[in-house]
Amino acid sequence: MSVMAAAAAALQVLAVLAGAPLVVGGMRQVRARLEGRAGGGIGQPWRDLRKQLRKQQITPRGTTLVFALAPAVVAGSTLLIAAIVPLIALGSPLDSVADLFGVVGLLLPRTKAESALQSTPQRTAVWVGPGSMGVRGRF
Amino acid sequence: MAFGLSAIFGSPRHLQVDWLLPLVGVRLDLDPLGGLFVAATGAVSVAVGIYSVGYARREQWARFPLLMLPVFVAAMLLVPAAGSATTFLLAWELMAAASLALVLSEHRREAVRSAGAFYAVMTQLGFAAILLALVLLSSAGGGDAFSVIAAHTDDLSSGTRTTVFLLTLMGFGSKAGLLPLHAWLPRAHPEAPSPVSALMSAAMVNMGIYGIIRIDLQLLGPGPQWWGLTLMILGAMSAVFGVLQASVAADLKQLLAYSTTENMGLVTLGLGAAALLSATGAPTVAAIATTAALLHLLSHAAFKTLGFLAAGSVLAATGLRDLDRLGGLARRMPGTTVMFGIAALGASGLPLGAGFVSEWLLLQSLIHSPHGDNTLLALMMPLSVGAIALTTGLGIAAMVKAFGVGFLARPRSAAAEAARESPASMLTGMALAAAACVVFAVAPALLGPTLGQVLAVLPTVGGDATGPQFGTFLRLPGVAGSIAPGLLAGALVIAVLTALGIARWGVRHRPATVAAPLWACGADALGPRMQYTATSFAEPLQRVFDDVLRPDTDVEVTHFAESQYLVEKVTYRTRLTDPIEARLYRPVVRALTTWAQWVRGAHNGSVHLYLAYGSLGLLIVLLVAR
């Protein structure tokens, strides 16, 4: 483990953090062009994020800590995987902390968090609420 | 527990008590392998004991179960310590009888009596198989003590070995809840009082595995390749079937009981892989597989104790086991919710859960097994990996269901709404088990020396092979793979905190956070009936595995008399039965009943006839023994 390795790992995490919205933006842009629209540009998801982060937060009544923590766990496990998986550098300092099974195992809590959310009324409302039957049909 | 630890690290202990049993005497012989099981049983009973103080007061237990509980624990401590076949059988039967008495402690309910009868028959059949096998073994081995038998195993004919192997596999497999002899688990565990379920599921089923290791792998082994293969197939089938039933079960304790079948299946799979690998000359990988099996056994004991104790708290607080009527307990019983969460995380085999490290070891040993040109190995190992992957995936679904439907969301019944948190002693008992779960998840290095000592006495491993090196980094000899569960946990915590920190970006420019009612898509308010239930959550799975589960579904539509286009009501009913039970057990029970009716003709109540039977029997005995 050296300074270089640590720097490479940090660079990897930052690249994933900054690059992930750009990938989404790129995909949307390609799709927009294929459909004959102008599209919002590659940077649009970043602009959306900036807008969302300035909005007021609402805590729904009747939810527990799980509801508040699940998004953070999902984001955190993604960051951790970004630090472990060899994307830019091979010798990340966290390299021997987990292998492929560890990474797959880290990906799985996301499904767990998402499914746990599904059984709270908030998510259920989306599924069974009267206005959303069309949404369900489309899926 | 202290005895077990001293047995692992100290010299082997012998104890001969001649006066207790006529002819042979009781012989206790603790070695590291037995010590591991004694320690595990001891640890489980400490947690259950503290829990029972509060549970017995809250449930107003009678004096009898309180008296039987220590007897049961003592019998379970004696089984791994037994040094001779007779002592082993004595302790085994004592354990079975005590557990049966405990299962029947609420015998006034019909369901309990039926479960008790089922359990009694299965456990006695298993005992008969073990009795027969051990009688064969000690008569062929030239002695009653295990050490004498071990010295003479080379003289045994292959026919005797095979018979003993099959008989003991049946007996011990039924105790460990392996397919197809698992049927007593999902019946007896839900009906027993919860501390007893915890003891049975976390400690007693281990004894089945202990029997398989001691008799089949240590005394008889190393066996031919098909022994390991049989164990692997049985284990994989039990694991997949158990988890499938768990994922569709709507009864909280039944779900946990099926999960026991699943985990014992995984342990057996590991043991079978170890036996197969050592028979094909790969002792290093066999050592990893054995370690994985033993570690999984221990971590299962930890998280299943916790799971059943938490389910017991829920049952004591609400009187409900049915997940479809629970919900919303996170607000009413926060302590129990956290405990059950830890248990569910452990049972689903995810990182930071108690079951992760052992399942990781098992996968590593299966993937890195050198198969050369052995078709059998090249075929079995990937298939087993697939079975474990399916098991883990379904296990997550089952545990998310148990936790999400049972504890989160809104209460689905008045009883769940009025739940009260358990008293301090129950929470303390659960906290002990939870601490053990955390140790298994984050610092398995603490168990490294213990497992190393146990591995050294197991013949499947061979003398020179070294097991995995436990440390901050868990490294495997000869295999390029390592994890550091502790560092992984720390890194994940840091990463989650980072994510939370990023989410606070620009918080100064935001208006203050407010609490608001749930968004109901414009409808008035959300009711508890709008939520997912355990049944509806598992419905897609039930649909996918339709051919295995064979659900019994009825949809009944009633129309108005005026017009058949208007529906008055729709009744939907679905019932899940164990397909193996329906296919395999019912014909046997029916045949037995027919025979019993036939034999009944001989019992007509006449004393003269009975006297004639007696004298006839005596005559035959005299003739034969002449």
mmCIF file of C-alpha atoms in Angstrom, chain B residues 74-310:
data_model
loop_
_atom_site.group_PDB
_atom_site.id
_atom_site.type_symbol
_atom_site.label_atom_id
_atom_site.label_comp_id
_atom_site.label_asym_id
_atom_site.label_seq_id
_atom_site.Cartn_x
_atom_site.Cartn_y
_atom_site.Cartn_z
ATOM 1 C CA ALA B 74 -27.812 -31.390 30.308
ATOM 2 C CA ALA B 75 -28.724 -34.172 27.879
ATOM 3 C CA MET B 76 -27.549 -32.061 24.946
ATOM 4 C CA LEU B 77 -24.255 -31.395 26.737
ATOM 5 C CA LEU B 78 -23.816 -35.125 27.353
ATOM 6 C CA VAL B 79 -24.315 -36.224 23.732
ATOM 7 C CA PRO B 80 -21.070 -34.751 22.330
ATOM 8 C CA ALA B 81 -19.209 -35.735 25.488
ATOM 9 C CA ALA B 82 -20.180 -39.405 25.248
ATOM 10 C CA GLY B 83 -17.215 -41.705 24.788
ATOM 11 C CA SER B 84 -19.021 -44.954 24.114
ATOM 12 C CA ALA B 85 -21.944 -46.126 22.037
ATOM 13 C CA THR B 86 -24.069 -46.923 25.117
ATOM 14 C CA THR B 87 -23.508 -43.545 26.738
ATOM 15 C CA PHE B 88 -24.200 -41.843 23.433
ATOM 16 C CA LEU B 89 -27.508 -43.670 23.025
ATOM 17 C CA LEU B 90 -28.501 -42.955 26.641
ATOM 18 C CA ALA B 91 -27.832 -39.229 26.248
ATOM 19 C CA TRP B 92 -29.502 -39.165 22.824
ATOM 20 C CA GLU B 93 -32.701 -40.749 24.115
ATOM 21 C CA LEU B 94 -32.721 -38.504 27.180
ATOM 22 C CA MET B 95 -32.420 -35.499 24.849
ATOM 23 C CA ALA B 96 -35.269 -36.758 22.661
ATOM 24 C CA ALA B 97 -37.561 -37.480 25.602
ATOM 25 C CA ALA B 98 -36.866 -34.153 27.325
ATOM 26 C CA SER B 99 -37.437 -32.186 24.133
ATOM 27 C CA LEU B 100 -40.688 -34.066 23.484
ATOM 28 C CA ALA B 101 -41.912 -33.237 26.984
ATOM 29 C CA LEU B 102 -41.061 -29.579 26.365
ATOM 30 C CA VAL B 103 -42.819 -29.522 22.984
ATOM 31 C CA LEU B 104 -45.913 -30.885 24.698
ATOM 32 C CA SER B 105 -45.844 -28.326 27.515
ATOM 33 C CA GLU B 106 -48.889 -26.566 26.055
ATOM 34 C CA HIS B 107 -50.637 -29.860 25.429
ATOM 35 C CA ARG B 108 -54.137 -28.467 25.849
ATOM 36 C CA ARG B 109 -54.116 -27.203 22.264
ATOM 37 C CA GLU B 110 -54.927 -29.728 19.548
ATOM 38 C CA ALA B 111 -52.178 -28.496 17.187
ATOM 39 C CA VAL B 112 -49.543 -29.056 19.870
ATOM 40 C CA ARG B 113 -50.691 -32.645 20.456
ATOM 41 C CA SER B 114 -50.581 -33.427 16.739
ATOM 42 C CA ALA B 115 -47.119 -31.867 16.373
ATOM 43 C CA GLY B 116 -45.950 -33.773 19.438
ATOM 44 C CA ALA B 117 -47.135 -37.097 18.015
ATOM 45 C CA PHE B 118 -45.398 -36.356 14.722
ATOM 46 C CA TYR B 119 -42.188 -35.404 16.481
ATOM 47 C CA ALA B 120 -42.288 -38.437 18.774
ATOM 48 C CA VAL B 121 -42.686 -40.888 15.890
ATOM 49 C CA MET B 122 -39.940 -39.327 13.774
ATOM 50 C CA THR B 123 -37.446 -38.982 16.580
ATOM 51 C CA GLN B 124 -38.025 -42.544 17.781
ATOM 52 C CA LEU B 125 -37.650 -43.931 14.259
ATOM 53 C CA GLY B 126 -34.380 -42.031 13.986
ATOM 54 C CA PHE B 127 -33.304 -43.385 17.349
ATOM 55 C CA ALA B 128 -34.098 -46.944 16.238
ATOM 56 C CA ALA B 129 -31.940 -46.482 13.119
ATOM 57 C CA ILE B 130 -29.033 -45.104 15.172
ATOM 58 C CA LEU B 131 -29.433 -47.879 17.758
ATOM 59 C CA LEU B 132 -29.272 -50.554 15.082
ATOM 60 C CA ALA B 133 -26.269 -48.906 13.417
ATOM 61 C CA LEU B 134 -24.327 -48.536 16.657
ATOM 62 C CA VAL B 135 -25.110 -52.120 17.708
ATOM 63 C CA LEU B 136 -23.764 -53.317 14.353
ATOM 64 C CA LEU B 137 -20.739 -51.072 14.688
ATOM 65 C CA SER B 138 -19.796 -52.083 18.209
ATOM 66 C CA SER B 139 -20.305 -55.783 17.585
ATOM 67 C CA ALA B 140 -18.149 -55.584 14.457
ATOM 68 C CA GLY B 141 -15.661 -53.166 16.009
ATOM 69 C CA GLY B 142 -15.030 -55.378 19.010
ATOM 70 C CA GLY B 143 -16.032 -52.957 21.733
ATOM 71 C CA ASP B 144 -18.447 -50.398 22.978
ATOM 72 C CA ALA B 145 -16.108 -47.416 23.435
ATOM 73 C CA PHE B 146 -15.564 -45.135 20.440
ATOM 74 C CA SER B 147 -11.786 -45.342 20.885
ATOM 75 C CA VAL B 148 -11.905 -49.157 20.633
ATOM 76 C CA ILE B 149 -14.111 -49.006 17.547
ATOM 77 C CA ALA B 150 -11.803 -46.449 15.941
ATOM 78 C CA ALA B 151 -8.862 -48.799 16.386
ATOM 79 C CA HIS B 152 -10.699 -51.630 14.632
ATOM 80 C CA THR B 153 -12.392 -49.828 11.738
ATOM 81 C CA ASP B 154 -9.946 -51.242 9.209
ATOM 82 C CA ASP B 155 -11.259 -54.758 9.926
ATOM 83 C CA LEU B 156 -14.847 -53.851 9.047
ATOM 84 C CA SER B 157 -16.276 -55.341 5.880
ATOM 85 C CA SER B 158 -17.495 -52.872 3.285
ATOM 86 C CA GLY B 159 -21.057 -54.226 3.642
ATOM 87 C CA THR B 160 -21.131 -53.364 7.347
ATOM 88 C CA ARG B 161 -19.704 -49.928 6.696
ATOM 89 C CA THR B 162 -22.312 -49.185 4.050
ATOM 90 C CA THR B 163 -25.186 -50.406 6.250
ATOM 91 C CA VAL B 164 -23.968 -48.390 9.233
ATOM 92 C CA PHE B 165 -23.470 -45.321 7.046
ATOM 93 C CA LEU B 166 -26.977 -45.471 5.587
ATOM 94 C CA LEU B 167 -28.650 -46.178 8.940
ATOM 95 C CA THR B 168 -26.827 -43.408 10.787
ATOM 96 C CA LEU B 169 -27.413 -41.008 7.931
ATOM 97 C CA MET B 170 -31.138 -41.695 8.294
ATOM 98 C CA GLY B 171 -31.104 -41.306 12.072
ATOM 99 C CA PHE B 172 -28.901 -38.239 12.272
ATOM 100 C CA GLY B 173 -30.417 -36.732 9.135
ATOM 101 C CA SER B 174 -33.869 -36.847 10.709
ATOM 102 C CA LYS B 175 -32.516 -35.025 13.774
ATOM 103 C CA ALA B 176 -30.732 -32.432 11.647
ATOM 104 C CA GLY B 177 -33.889 -31.862 9.604
ATOM 105 C CA LEU B 178 -32.474 -32.998 6.278
ATOM 106 C CA LEU B 179 -34.732 -33.905 3.377
ATOM 107 C CA PRO B 180 -36.900 -36.017 3.277
ATOM 108 C CA LEU B 181 -36.999 -36.451 7.074
ATOM 109 C CA HIS B 182 -37.483 -32.774 7.833
ATOM 110 C CA ALA B 183 -41.258 -32.916 8.354
ATOM 111 C CA TRP B 184 -41.149 -32.681 12.156
ATOM 112 C CA LEU B 185 -39.241 -29.372 12.134
ATOM 113 C CA PRO B 186 -41.943 -27.083 10.697
ATOM 114 C CA ARG B 187 -44.511 -28.771 12.949
ATOM 115 C CA ALA B 188 -42.749 -29.051 16.288
ATOM 116 C CA HIS B 189 -40.796 -25.772 16.242
ATOM 117 C CA PRO B 190 -43.781 -23.434 15.839
ATOM 118 C CA GLU B 191 -45.832 -25.247 18.487
ATOM 119 C CA ALA B 192 -43.116 -25.459 21.147
ATOM 120 C CA PRO B 193 -42.634 -22.510 23.538
ATOM 121 C CA SER B 194 -40.143 -20.098 21.969
ATOM 122 C CA PRO B 195 -37.128 -20.649 24.271
ATOM 123 C CA VAL B 196 -37.538 -24.373 23.588
ATOM 124 C CA SER B 197 -37.748 -23.727 19.837
ATOM 125 C CA ALA B 198 -34.525 -21.745 20.102
ATOM 126 C CA LEU B 199 -32.789 -24.563 21.970
ATOM 127 C CA MET B 200 -34.093 -27.191 19.556
ATOM 128 C CA SER B 201 -33.292 -25.245 16.428
ATOM 129 C CA ALA B 202 -29.938 -23.837 17.446
ATOM 130 C CA ALA B 203 -28.521 -26.637 19.581
ATOM 131 C CA MET B 204 -30.409 -29.907 19.120
ATOM 132 C CA VAL B 205 -30.264 -30.085 15.312
ATOM 133 C CA ASN B 206 -26.492 -29.563 15.642
ATOM 134 C CA MET B 207 -26.375 -32.950 17.351
ATOM 135 C CA GLY B 208 -27.498 -34.569 14.099
ATOM 136 C CA ILE B 209 -24.526 -32.966 12.354
ATOM 137 C CA TYR B 210 -22.288 -33.995 15.245
ATOM 138 C CA GLY B 211 -23.419 -37.590 14.772
ATOM 139 C CA ILE B 212 -22.661 -37.474 11.064
ATOM 140 C CA ILE B 213 -19.184 -36.064 11.712
ATOM 141 C CA ARG B 214 -18.369 -38.378 14.624
ATOM 142 C CA ILE B 215 -19.719 -41.696 13.366
ATOM 143 C CA ASP B 216 -19.643 -41.399 9.584
ATOM 144 C CA LEU B 217 -16.650 -39.210 8.911
ATOM 145 C CA GLN B 218 -14.432 -39.880 11.914
ATOM 146 C CA LEU B 219 -15.090 -43.477 13.037
ATOM 147 C CA LEU B 220 -16.001 -45.012 9.676
ATOM 148 C CA GLY B 221 -14.175 -42.650 7.402
ATOM 149 C CA PRO B 222 -12.550 -41.967 5.121
ATOM 150 C CA GLY B 223 -15.320 -43.563 3.101
ATOM 151 C CA PRO B 224 -15.725 -44.115 -0.619
ATOM 152 C CA GLN B 225 -16.523 -41.204 -2.930
ATOM 153 C CA TRP B 226 -20.257 -41.827 -3.032
ATOM 154 C CA TRP B 227 -20.599 -41.076 0.694
ATOM 155 C CA GLY B 228 -19.467 -37.536 0.139
ATOM 156 C CA LEU B 229 -21.614 -37.345 -2.972
ATOM 157 C CA THR B 230 -24.715 -38.532 -1.076
ATOM 158 C CA LEU B 231 -24.123 -35.956 1.650
ATOM 159 C CA MET B 232 -23.673 -33.202 -0.927
ATOM 160 C CA ILE B 233 -26.861 -34.067 -2.827
ATOM 161 C CA LEU B 234 -28.898 -34.384 0.382
ATOM 162 C CA GLY B 235 -27.479 -31.113 1.641
ATOM 163 C CA ALA B 236 -28.100 -29.180 -1.564
ATOM 164 C CA MET B 237 -31.672 -30.498 -1.856
ATOM 165 C CA SER B 238 -32.434 -29.684 1.786
ATOM 166 C CA ALA B 239 -31.000 -26.199 1.407
ATOM 167 C CA VAL B 240 -33.001 -25.314 -1.700
ATOM 168 C CA PHE B 241 -36.220 -26.952 -0.541
ATOM 169 C CA GLY B 242 -35.974 -25.467 2.960
ATOM 170 C CA VAL B 243 -35.416 -21.943 1.749
ATOM 171 C CA LEU B 244 -38.172 -22.248 -0.836
ATOM 172 C CA GLN B 245 -40.680 -23.273 1.822
ATOM 173 C CA ALA B 246 -39.358 -20.519 4.103
ATOM 174 C CA SER B 247 -39.876 -17.889 1.433
ATOM 175 C CA VAL B 248 -43.570 -18.755 1.025
ATOM 176 C CA ALA B 249 -44.321 -19.448 4.712
ATOM 177 C CA ALA B 250 -46.612 -16.935 6.398
ATOM 178 C CA ASP B 251 -46.027 -18.213 9.932
ATOM 179 C CA LEU B 252 -43.018 -16.484 11.512
ATOM 180 C CA LYS B 253 -41.804 -19.488 13.491
ATOM 181 C CA GLN B 254 -42.496 -21.925 10.662
ATOM 182 C CA LEU B 255 -40.391 -19.707 8.413
ATOM 183 C CA LEU B 256 -37.533 -19.915 10.899
ATOM 184 C CA ALA B 257 -37.944 -23.703 11.159
ATOM 185 C CA TYR B 258 -37.700 -24.130 7.390
ATOM 186 C CA SER B 259 -34.677 -21.854 7.445
ATOM 187 C CA THR B 260 -33.101 -24.335 9.882
ATOM 188 C CA THR B 261 -33.536 -27.087 7.288
ATOM 189 C CA GLU B 262 -31.876 -24.781 4.767
ATOM 190 C CA ASN B 263 -28.869 -24.027 6.955
ATOM 191 C CA MET B 264 -28.359 -27.618 8.043
ATOM 192 C CA GLY B 265 -28.461 -28.463 4.344
ATOM 193 C CA LEU B 266 -25.645 -25.999 3.712
ATOM 194 C CA VAL B 267 -23.610 -27.487 6.563
ATOM 195 C CA THR B 268 -24.146 -31.010 5.203
ATOM 196 C CA LEU B 269 -23.197 -29.796 1.735
ATOM 197 C CA GLY B 270 -19.925 -28.490 3.165
ATOM 198 C CA LEU B 271 -19.236 -31.747 5.001
ATOM 199 C CA GLY B 272 -20.042 -33.789 1.903
ATOM 200 C CA ALA B 273 -17.752 -31.619 -0.202
ATOM 201 C CA ALA B 274 -14.993 -32.099 2.374
ATOM 202 C CA ALA B 275 -15.438 -35.878 2.335
ATOM 203 C CA LEU B 276 -15.500 -35.991 -1.458
ATOM 204 C CA LEU B 277 -12.471 -33.733 -1.791
ATOM 205 C CA SER B 278 -10.391 -35.657 0.705
ATOM 206 C CA ALA B 279 -11.364 -38.914 -1.037
ATOM 207 C CA THR B 280 -10.076 -37.490 -4.316
ATOM 208 C CA GLY B 281 -6.875 -36.197 -2.751
ATOM 209 C CA ALA B 282 -7.342 -32.495 -2.192
ATOM 210 C CA PRO B 283 -6.876 -32.121 1.577
ATOM 211 C CA THR B 284 -6.221 -28.364 1.512
ATOM 212 C CA VAL B 285 -9.538 -27.506 -0.076
ATOM 213 C CA ALA B 286 -11.252 -30.157 2.069
ATOM 214 C CA ALA B 287 -9.961 -28.300 5.121
ATOM 215 C CA ILE B 288 -11.577 -25.093 3.851
ATOM 216 C CA ALA B 289 -14.889 -26.884 3.260
ATOM 217 C CA THR B 290 -14.827 -28.418 6.755
ATOM 218 C CA THR B 291 -14.052 -25.061 8.325
ATOM 219 C CA ALA B 292 -16.912 -23.537 6.349
ATOM 220 C CA ALA B 293 -19.316 -26.236 7.584
ATOM 221 C CA LEU B 294 -18.281 -25.862 11.237
ATOM 222 C CA LEU B 295 -18.317 -22.066 11.100
ATOM 223 C CA HIS B 296 -21.742 -22.078 9.479
ATOM 224 C CA LEU B 297 -23.002 -24.451 12.158
ATOM 225 C CA LEU B 298 -21.825 -22.051 14.868
ATOM 226 C CA SER B 299 -23.108 -18.895 13.210
ATOM 227 C CA HIS B 300 -26.437 -20.611 12.517
ATOM 228 C CA ALA B 301 -26.664 -21.418 16.214
ATOM 229 C CA ALA B 302 -26.135 -17.722 16.982
ATOM 230 C CA PHE B 303 -28.585 -16.169 14.535
ATOM 231 C CA LYS B 304 -31.244 -18.844 14.897
ATOM 232 C CA THR B 305 -31.233 -18.491 18.699
ATOM 233 C CA LEU B 306 -31.729 -14.783 18.224
ATOM 234 C CA GLY B 307 -34.416 -15.287 15.579
ATOM 235 C CA PHE B 308 -36.518 -17.655 17.671
ATOM 236 C CA LEU B 309 -36.105 -15.568 20.817
ATOM 237 C CA ALA B 310 -37.244 -12.444 18.955
#
